[in-house]
PDB file of C-alpha atoms in Angstrom:
ATOM      1  CA  MET Z   1      60.800 163.771 131.282  1.00 46.00           C
ATOM      2  CA  ALA Z   2      59.372 160.935 129.270  1.00 48.00           C
ATOM      3  CA  LEU Z   3      56.594 161.763 126.862  1.00 52.00           C
ATOM      4  CA  GLU Z   4      54.397 158.845 126.157  1.00 51.00           C
ATOM      5  CA  ALA Z   5      54.250 157.882 122.500  1.00 50.00           C
ATOM      6  CA  ILE Z   6      51.462 159.775 120.856  1.00 54.00           C
ATOM      7  CA  GLN Z   7      49.996 158.625 117.551  1.00 55.00           C
ATOM      8  CA  GLY Z   8      50.086 160.883 114.504  1.00 57.00           C
ATOM      9  CA  GLN Z   9      46.795 162.557 113.670  1.00 59.00           C
ATOM     10  CA  PRO Z  10      45.304 161.333 110.412  1.00 59.00           C
ATOM     11  CA  ARG Z  11      43.540 164.226 108.717  1.00 53.00           C
ATOM     12  CA  PRO Z  12      41.810 163.038 105.604  1.00 56.00           C
ATOM     13  CA  GLU Z  13      40.742 166.434 104.233  1.00 60.00           C
ATOM     14  CA  PRO Z  14      43.046 167.225 101.292  1.00 65.00           C
ATOM     15  CA  GLU Z  15      43.716 170.953 101.744  1.00 84.00           C
ATOM     16  CA  ARG Z  16      45.262 171.674 105.089  1.00 94.00           C
ATOM     17  CA  GLU Z  17      46.809 175.075 105.737  1.00 97.00           C
ATOM     18  CA  LYS Z  18      50.551 174.982 105.398  1.00 98.00           C
ATOM     19  CA  MET Z  19      53.244 176.154 107.719  1.00 98.00           C
ATOM     20  CA  VAL Z  20      56.909 176.273 106.787  1.00 98.00           C
ATOM     21  CA  LEU Z  21      59.732 176.827 109.155  1.00 98.00           C
ATOM     22  CA  ILE Z  22      63.307 177.353 108.005  1.00 98.00           C
ATOM     23  CA  ALA Z  23      65.675 176.089 110.727  1.00 98.00           C
ATOM     24  CA  ALA Z  24      68.867 177.844 109.829  1.00 98.00           C
ATOM     25  CA  SER Z  25      70.484 177.920 113.258  1.00 97.00           C
ATOM     26  CA  GLY Z  26      72.042 175.191 115.235  1.00 96.00           C
ATOM     27  CA  ASP Z  27      71.728 177.150 118.518  1.00 97.00           C
ATOM     28  CA  LEU Z  28      69.814 175.484 121.332  1.00 97.00           C
ATOM     29  CA  ASP Z  29      67.800 178.680 121.820  1.00 97.00           C
ATOM     30  CA  LYS Z  30      66.653 178.652 118.181  1.00 98.00           C
ATOM     31  CA  ALA Z  31      66.088 174.847 117.854  1.00 98.00           C
ATOM     32  CA  TRP Z  32      63.715 175.012 120.799  1.00 97.00           C
ATOM     33  CA  PRO Z  33      61.250 177.610 119.351  1.00 98.00           C
ATOM     34  CA  VAL Z  34      61.425 175.907 115.922  1.00 98.00           C
ATOM     35  CA  LEU Z  35      60.182 172.681 117.368  1.00 98.00           C
ATOM     36  CA  ILE Z  36      57.747 174.218 119.778  1.00 98.00           C
ATOM     37  CA  LEU Z  37      56.104 176.048 116.800  1.00 98.00           C
ATOM     38  CA  ALA Z  38      56.254 172.981 114.544  1.00 98.00           C
ATOM     39  CA  THR Z  39      54.468 170.744 117.055  1.00 98.00           C
ATOM     40  CA  THR Z  40      51.898 173.405 117.904  1.00 98.00           C
ATOM     41  CA  GLY Z  41      51.274 174.065 114.238  1.00 98.00           C
ATOM     42  CA  ALA Z  42      50.574 170.326 113.887  1.00 98.00           C
ATOM     43  CA  ALA Z  43      48.244 170.581 116.850  1.00 97.00           C
ATOM     44  CA  TYR Z  44      46.371 173.237 114.959  1.00 97.00           C
ATOM     45  CA  GLY Z  45      45.869 170.682 112.229  1.00 96.00           C
ATOM     46  CA  MET Z  46      48.349 172.422 109.876  1.00 97.00           C
ATOM     47  CA  ASP Z  47      50.525 170.661 107.365  1.00 98.00           C
ATOM     48  CA  VAL Z  48      53.898 171.547 108.842  1.00 98.00           C
ATOM     49  CA  THR Z  49      57.313 171.360 107.106  1.00 98.00           C
ATOM     50  CA  VAL Z  50      60.619 172.236 108.671  1.00 98.00           C
ATOM     51  CA  PHE Z  51      63.487 172.818 106.294  1.00 98.00           C
ATOM     52  CA  PHE Z  52      66.865 172.375 108.011  1.00 98.00           C
ATOM     53  CA  THR Z  53      69.658 174.302 106.422  1.00 97.00           C
ATOM     54  CA  PHE Z  54      73.234 175.338 107.304  1.00 97.00           C
ATOM     55  CA  TRP Z  55      73.897 175.069 111.016  1.00 97.00           C
ATOM     56  CA  GLY Z  56      70.264 174.001 111.533  1.00 97.00           C
ATOM     57  CA  LEU Z  57      71.005 170.741 109.822  1.00 97.00           C
ATOM     58  CA  GLY Z  58      73.023 169.689 112.887  1.00 96.00           C
ATOM     59  CA  ILE Z  59      69.743 169.278 114.795  1.00 97.00           C
ATOM     60  CA  LEU Z  60      69.005 166.249 112.583  1.00 98.00           C
ATOM     61  CA  LYS Z  61      72.363 164.571 113.173  1.00 97.00           C
ATOM     62  CA  ARG Z  62      72.266 161.118 114.646  1.00 95.00           C
ATOM     63  CA  PRO Z  63      73.780 161.042 118.129  1.00 91.00           C
ATOM     64  CA  GLU Z  64      76.149 158.182 117.175  1.00 92.00           C
ATOM     65  CA  ALA Z  65      77.176 159.850 113.788  1.00 90.00           C
ATOM     66  CA  GLY Z  66      80.557 160.827 115.378  1.00 88.00           C
ATOM     67  CA  LEU Z  67      83.172 162.185 113.060  1.00 92.00           C
ATOM     68  CA  THR Z  68      81.513 163.008 109.694  1.00 93.00           C
ATOM     69  CA  GLY Z  69      82.642 164.224 106.335  1.00 94.00           C
ATOM     70  CA  GLU Z  70      85.168 163.171 103.747  1.00 93.00           C
ATOM     71  CA  ASP Z  71      87.380 166.205 103.540  1.00 93.00           C
ATOM     72  CA  TRP Z  72      89.600 167.110 106.524  1.00 95.00           C
ATOM     73  CA  ARG Z  73      87.834 170.483 106.728  1.00 95.00           C
ATOM     74  CA  GLN Z  74      84.469 168.729 106.890  1.00 95.00           C
ATOM     75  CA  LYS Z  75      85.834 166.393 109.575  1.00 94.00           C
ATOM     76  CA  LEU Z  76      87.198 169.344 111.572  1.00 93.00           C
ATOM     77  CA  LEU Z  77      83.801 170.978 111.268  1.00 91.00           C
ATOM     78  CA  SER Z  78      82.098 167.986 112.722  1.00 92.00           C
ATOM     79  CA  VAL Z  79      84.454 168.129 115.703  1.00 91.00           C
ATOM     80  CA  PHE Z  80      83.767 171.801 116.426  1.00 89.00           C
ATOM     81  CA  ASN Z  81      80.129 171.778 115.359  1.00 88.00           C
ATOM     82  CA  ARG Z  82      79.007 168.482 116.681  1.00 90.00           C
ATOM     83  CA  GLY Z  83      75.242 169.067 116.142  1.00 91.00           C
ATOM     84  CA  THR Z  84      72.700 166.484 117.528  1.00 94.00           C
ATOM     85  CA  PRO Z  85      69.915 167.780 119.808  1.00 94.00           C
ATOM     86  CA  GLN Z  86      71.888 166.668 122.830  1.00 94.00           C
ATOM     87  CA  HIS Z  87      74.922 168.861 122.092  1.00 94.00           C
ATOM     88  CA  LEU Z  88      73.456 172.109 120.840  1.00 96.00           C
ATOM     89  CA  GLN Z  89      74.851 175.211 122.456  1.00 96.00           C
ATOM     90  CA  LEU Z  90      73.407 178.513 123.540  1.00 97.00           C
ATOM     91  CA  SER Z  91      73.861 181.496 121.160  1.00 96.00           C
ATOM     92  CA  LYS Z  92      74.832 183.635 124.198  1.00 96.00           C
ATOM     93  CA  LEU Z  93      75.869 183.033 127.789  1.00 96.00           C
ATOM     94  CA  ASN Z  94      77.051 179.614 126.732  1.00 96.00           C
ATOM     95  CA  PHE Z  95      80.332 179.732 128.730  1.00 96.00           C
ATOM     96  CA  GLY Z  96      81.854 176.794 126.884  1.00 94.00           C
ATOM     97  CA  GLY Z  97      78.833 174.636 127.277  1.00 95.00           C
ATOM     98  CA  LEU Z  98      78.160 175.375 130.959  1.00 97.00           C
ATOM     99  CA  GLY Z  99      75.374 177.706 130.014  1.00 97.00           C
ATOM    100  CA  ALA Z 100      73.703 175.156 127.758  1.00 96.00           C
ATOM    101  CA  LYS Z 101      73.964 172.540 130.519  1.00 96.00           C
ATOM    102  CA  MET Z 102      72.385 174.877 133.069  1.00 97.00           C
ATOM    103  CA  MET Z 103      69.563 175.689 130.571  1.00 96.00           C
ATOM    104  CA  ARG Z 104      68.939 171.964 130.055  1.00 96.00           C
ATOM    105  CA  ASP Z 105      68.883 171.373 133.780  1.00 96.00           C
ATOM    106  CA  LEU Z 106      66.477 174.262 134.296  1.00 96.00           C
ATOM    107  CA  ALA Z 107      64.256 172.952 131.466  1.00 95.00           C
ATOM    108  CA  ASP Z 108      64.205 169.544 133.078  1.00 95.00           C
ATOM    109  CA  LYS Z 109      63.364 171.011 136.417  1.00 95.00           C
ATOM    110  CA  HIS Z 110      60.515 173.036 134.984  1.00 94.00           C
ATOM    111  CA  LYS Z 111      59.319 170.194 132.824  1.00 94.00           C
ATOM    112  CA  VAL Z 112      60.013 171.981 129.533  1.00 96.00           C
ATOM    113  CA  ALA Z 113      60.135 169.271 126.904  1.00 96.00           C
ATOM    114  CA  SER Z 114      63.703 168.906 125.493  1.00 97.00           C
ATOM    115  CA  VAL Z 115      64.656 169.507 121.869  1.00 97.00           C
ATOM    116  CA  GLN Z 116      65.047 165.717 121.497  1.00 96.00           C
ATOM    117  CA  GLU Z 117      61.590 165.076 122.859  1.00 97.00           C
ATOM    118  CA  LEU Z 118      60.020 167.797 120.749  1.00 98.00           C
ATOM    119  CA  LEU Z 119      61.767 166.421 117.627  1.00 98.00           C
ATOM    120  CA  THR Z 120      60.353 162.948 118.263  1.00 97.00           C
ATOM    121  CA  LEU Z 121      56.931 164.359 119.013  1.00 97.00           C
ATOM    122  CA  ALA Z 122      57.060 166.464 115.749  1.00 98.00           C
ATOM    123  CA  GLN Z 123      57.744 163.267 113.848  1.00 98.00           C
ATOM    124  CA  GLN Z 124      54.883 161.443 115.603  1.00 97.00           C
ATOM    125  CA  MET Z 125      52.596 164.324 114.724  1.00 97.00           C
ATOM    126  CA  GLY Z 126      53.414 164.084 111.026  1.00 97.00           C
ATOM    127  CA  VAL Z 127      55.647 167.161 110.782  1.00 98.00           C
ATOM    128  CA  LYS Z 128      57.812 166.860 107.660  1.00 98.00           C
ATOM    129  CA  LEU Z 129      61.518 167.234 108.237  1.00 98.00           C
ATOM    130  CA  TRP Z 130      63.547 168.283 105.149  1.00 97.00           C
ATOM    131  CA  PRO Z 131      67.318 168.234 105.241  1.00 97.00           C
ATOM    132  CA  CYS Z 132      68.958 170.713 102.847  1.00 96.00           C
ATOM    133  CA  GLN Z 133      70.862 168.874 100.177  1.00 96.00           C
ATOM    134  CA  MET Z 134      73.377 171.618  99.574  1.00 96.00           C
ATOM    135  CA  THR Z 135      74.271 171.747 103.294  1.00 96.00           C
ATOM    136  CA  MET Z 136      74.681 167.973 103.333  1.00 96.00           C
ATOM    137  CA  ASP Z 137      77.089 168.214 100.347  1.00 96.00           C
ATOM    138  CA  LEU Z 138      78.901 171.222 101.898  1.00 96.00           C
ATOM    139  CA  MET Z 139      79.394 169.534 105.264  1.00 96.00           C
ATOM    140  CA  GLY Z 140      79.914 166.034 103.838  1.00 96.00           C
ATOM    141  CA  LEU Z 141      76.898 164.605 105.672  1.00 96.00           C
ATOM    142  CA  ARG Z 142      75.469 161.457 104.314  1.00 96.00           C
ATOM    143  CA  ARG Z 143      71.776 160.391 104.721  1.00 96.00           C
ATOM    144  CA  GLU Z 144      72.934 157.792 107.252  1.00 96.00           C
ATOM    145  CA  ASP Z 145      74.533 160.452 109.430  1.00 97.00           C
ATOM    146  CA  LEU Z 146      71.054 161.945 109.974  1.00 97.00           C
ATOM    147  CA  ILE Z 147      68.164 160.512 111.999  1.00 97.00           C
ATOM    148  CA  ASP Z 148      65.576 158.178 110.446  1.00 97.00           C
ATOM    149  CA  GLY Z 149      62.136 159.279 109.342  1.00 96.00           C
ATOM    150  CA  LEU Z 150      63.202 162.386 107.379  1.00 97.00           C
ATOM    151  CA  ASP Z 151      61.793 163.497 104.031  1.00 96.00           C
ATOM    152  CA  GLU Z 152      63.925 163.469 100.931  1.00 95.00           C
ATOM    153  CA  PRO Z 153      66.708 166.099 100.994  1.00 95.00           C
ATOM    154  CA  ALA Z 154      65.575 169.266  99.131  1.00 94.00           C
ATOM    155  CA  GLY Z 155      66.730 172.674  98.149  1.00 94.00           C
ATOM    156  CA  ALA Z 156      65.766 176.348  98.023  1.00 94.00           C
ATOM    157  CA  GLY Z 157      63.338 175.792  95.101  1.00 93.00           C
ATOM    158  CA  SER Z 158      61.255 173.260  97.038  1.00 94.00           C
ATOM    159  CA  ALA Z 159      61.285 175.550 100.049  1.00 95.00           C
ATOM    160  CA  ILE Z 160      60.046 178.589  98.011  1.00 95.00           C
ATOM    161  CA  SER Z 161      57.398 176.518  96.209  1.00 94.00           C
ATOM    162  CA  LEU Z 162      56.037 175.424  99.587  1.00 95.00           C
ATOM    163  CA  MET Z 163      56.323 178.868 101.140  1.00 97.00           C
ATOM    164  CA  LYS Z 164      54.419 180.407  98.223  1.00 96.00           C
ATOM    165  CA  GLN Z 165      51.385 178.348  99.268  1.00 96.00           C
ATOM    166  CA  ALA Z 166      51.978 178.536 103.050  1.00 98.00           C
ATOM    167  CA  LYS Z 167      49.926 180.576 105.441  1.00 97.00           C
ATOM    168  CA  ILE Z 168      52.843 180.827 107.895  1.00 98.00           C
ATOM    169  CA  SER Z 169      56.523 180.880 106.869  1.00 98.00           C
ATOM    170  CA  LEU Z 170      59.204 181.686 109.375  1.00 98.00           C
ATOM    171  CA  PHE Z 171      63.013 181.810 109.124  1.00 98.00           C
ATOM    172  CA  ILE Z 172      64.453 181.041 112.557  1.00 97.00           C
TER     173      ILE Z 172
ATOM    174  CA  MET R   1      33.186 166.945 136.934  1.00 57.00           C
ATOM    175  CA  THR R   2      31.608 164.698 134.335  1.00 83.00           C
ATOM    176  CA  ALA R   3      33.816 165.204 131.304  1.00 94.00           C
ATOM    177  CA  ASP R   4      34.093 162.144 129.123  1.00 96.00           C
ATOM    178  CA  VAL R   5      37.894 162.427 128.935  1.00 96.00           C
ATOM    179  CA  VAL R   6      40.249 164.046 131.427  1.00 97.00           C
ATOM    180  CA  VAL R   7      43.681 165.244 130.220  1.00 98.00           C
ATOM    181  CA  ASP R   8      46.212 165.768 132.953  1.00 98.00           C
ATOM    182  CA  ALA R   9      48.803 168.317 131.783  1.00 97.00           C
ATOM    183  CA  ARG R  10      49.822 169.455 135.251  1.00 97.00           C
ATOM    184  CA  GLY R  11      53.430 170.314 135.553  1.00 95.00           C
ATOM    185  CA  LEU R  12      53.949 170.462 131.836  1.00 96.00           C
ATOM    186  CA  GLN R  13      55.068 173.635 130.011  1.00 95.00           C
ATOM    187  CA  CYS R  14      54.202 175.219 126.734  1.00 95.00           C
ATOM    188  CA  PRO R  15      53.457 173.737 124.220  1.00 97.00           C
ATOM    189  CA  MET R  16      52.495 170.494 125.843  1.00 97.00           C
ATOM    190  CA  PRO R  17      49.061 171.380 127.296  1.00 97.00           C
ATOM    191  CA  VAL R  18      47.789 172.325 123.824  1.00 97.00           C
ATOM    192  CA  ILE R  19      49.510 169.317 122.211  1.00 97.00           C
ATOM    193  CA  LYS R  20      47.971 166.959 124.818  1.00 97.00           C
ATOM    194  CA  LEU R  21      44.550 168.506 124.369  1.00 98.00           C
ATOM    195  CA  SER R  22      44.813 168.290 120.535  1.00 97.00           C
ATOM    196  CA  GLN R  23      45.677 164.588 120.819  1.00 96.00           C
ATOM    197  CA  ALA R  24      42.829 163.883 123.223  1.00 97.00           C
ATOM    198  CA  ILE R  25      40.309 165.667 120.944  1.00 97.00           C
ATOM    199  CA  MET R  26      41.570 163.702 117.944  1.00 95.00           C
ATOM    200  CA  GLY R  27      40.694 160.510 119.822  1.00 95.00           C
ATOM    201  CA  ALA R  28      37.293 161.723 121.055  1.00 96.00           C
ATOM    202  CA  GLU R  29      33.852 161.633 119.341  1.00 96.00           C
ATOM    203  CA  ALA R  30      32.035 164.792 118.285  1.00 97.00           C
ATOM    204  CA  GLY R  31      29.891 166.059 121.227  1.00 97.00           C
ATOM    205  CA  GLN R  32      32.084 164.481 123.860  1.00 97.00           C
ATOM    206  CA  THR R  33      33.553 166.683 126.570  1.00 97.00           C
ATOM    207  CA  ILE R  34      37.177 166.818 127.407  1.00 98.00           C
ATOM    208  CA  GLU R  35      38.558 168.348 130.584  1.00 98.00           C
ATOM    209  CA  LEU R  36      42.133 169.659 130.507  1.00 98.00           C
ATOM    210  CA  VAL R  37      43.913 170.365 133.787  1.00 98.00           C
ATOM    211  CA  SER R  38      47.062 172.448 133.581  1.00 97.00           C
ATOM    212  CA  THR R  39      49.379 174.407 135.794  1.00 97.00           C
ATOM    213  CA  ASP R  40      51.002 176.405 132.955  1.00 95.00           C
ATOM    214  CA  ARG R  41      49.571 179.931 133.217  1.00 94.00           C
ATOM    215  CA  GLY R  42      50.110 180.349 129.482  1.00 94.00           C
ATOM    216  CA  SER R  43      47.338 177.814 128.979  1.00 96.00           C
ATOM    217  CA  CYS R  44      44.845 180.425 130.016  1.00 96.00           C
ATOM    218  CA  SER R  45      45.239 182.186 126.716  1.00 95.00           C
ATOM    219  CA  ASP R  46      46.690 179.361 124.583  1.00 96.00           C
ATOM    220  CA  VAL R  47      43.865 176.859 125.185  1.00 97.00           C
ATOM    221  CA  PRO R  48      40.919 179.239 124.470  1.00 97.00           C
ATOM    222  CA  ALA R  49      42.791 180.416 121.343  1.00 95.00           C
ATOM    223  CA  TRP R  50      43.327 176.849 120.064  1.00 97.00           C
ATOM    224  CA  VAL R  51      39.748 175.767 120.919  1.00 97.00           C
ATOM    225  CA  ALA R  52      38.192 178.730 119.073  1.00 96.00           C
ATOM    226  CA  ASP R  53      40.475 178.385 116.054  1.00 95.00           C
ATOM    227  CA  MET R  54      39.662 174.651 115.790  1.00 96.00           C
ATOM    228  CA  GLY R  55      35.927 175.323 116.063  1.00 96.00           C
ATOM    229  CA  HIS R  56      35.376 173.459 119.288  1.00 98.00           C
ATOM    230  CA  VAL R  57      33.407 174.864 122.243  1.00 98.00           C
ATOM    231  CA  LEU R  58      34.938 176.012 125.507  1.00 98.00           C
ATOM    232  CA  LYS R  59      32.191 175.210 127.919  1.00 97.00           C
ATOM    233  CA  GLU R  60      33.953 176.104 131.140  1.00 96.00           C
ATOM    234  CA  GLN R  61      37.234 177.642 132.323  1.00 97.00           C
ATOM    235  CA  PHE R  62      38.157 178.064 135.973  1.00 97.00           C
ATOM    236  CA  GLU R  63      41.077 178.039 138.348  1.00 97.00           C
ATOM    237  CA  THR R  64      41.264 176.138 141.653  1.00 96.00           C
ATOM    238  CA  ASP R  65      44.365 175.836 143.829  1.00 95.00           C
ATOM    239  CA  GLY R  66      46.693 177.049 141.156  1.00 93.00           C
ATOM    240  CA  GLU R  67      45.308 174.592 138.650  1.00 97.00           C
ATOM    241  CA  PHE R  68      43.629 175.742 135.455  1.00 97.00           C
ATOM    242  CA  HIS R  69      40.652 173.709 134.260  1.00 98.00           C
ATOM    243  CA  PHE R  70      39.109 173.809 130.796  1.00 98.00           C
ATOM    244  CA  VAL R  71      36.073 171.907 129.736  1.00 98.00           C
ATOM    245  CA  ILE R  72      35.843 171.586 125.934  1.00 98.00           C
ATOM    246  CA  GLU R  73      33.151 170.103 123.757  1.00 98.00           C
ATOM    247  CA  LYS R  74      34.424 168.554 120.541  1.00 97.00           C
ATOM    248  CA  ALA R  75      32.711 169.912 117.491  1.00 95.00           C
TER     249      ALA R  75
END
């Protein structure tokens, strides 16, 4: 399903309510709700930030990133944990990827926007996407291995500072 | 129906009806009416919740032939 490009919503008022989502999982069934809530929060006029950490960082990997990392363990990790919205797997009933494929086919049939579409939509709606710097170092991911349009990599301190002010904070 | 803007969200699932409505309202003038048509049953609770939270006015809500219609006036 192709979503037409939708312009971001300029909201001049300085103090918008904040929403913070911690995307810690690289499972398809977790990435989906993260991005559904992020885009809906933006539709509510909220200032939404998603912090991608640990397995969740894989959601931001560029499809053409291929083998990533310097260390052989990091490279191996990138083979077995490919990331990218197109290759996320289900946390259960995955059956070696067959389950994830069936879920994607069902989503397509029922016109549920894909993770990829929702990620693009989130960016268009002004949702801030923060990659976790520590996870990038741990997994040997460089800025160029991740998609364009992200905010500067950040850490737990930035996430806590933001969550202290946020009306909604969720760890997914 | 005489809405100023019609948003066709038929066939789309959560969260797209609310997202499409929010985008249409952003582009509308205050006082204009927007009609959203959806087939997602979740819209029946999601749309009124969003409209109330955002301070707009839900003028009409009805169902015909399995399609849900919402007429909203932008605040």
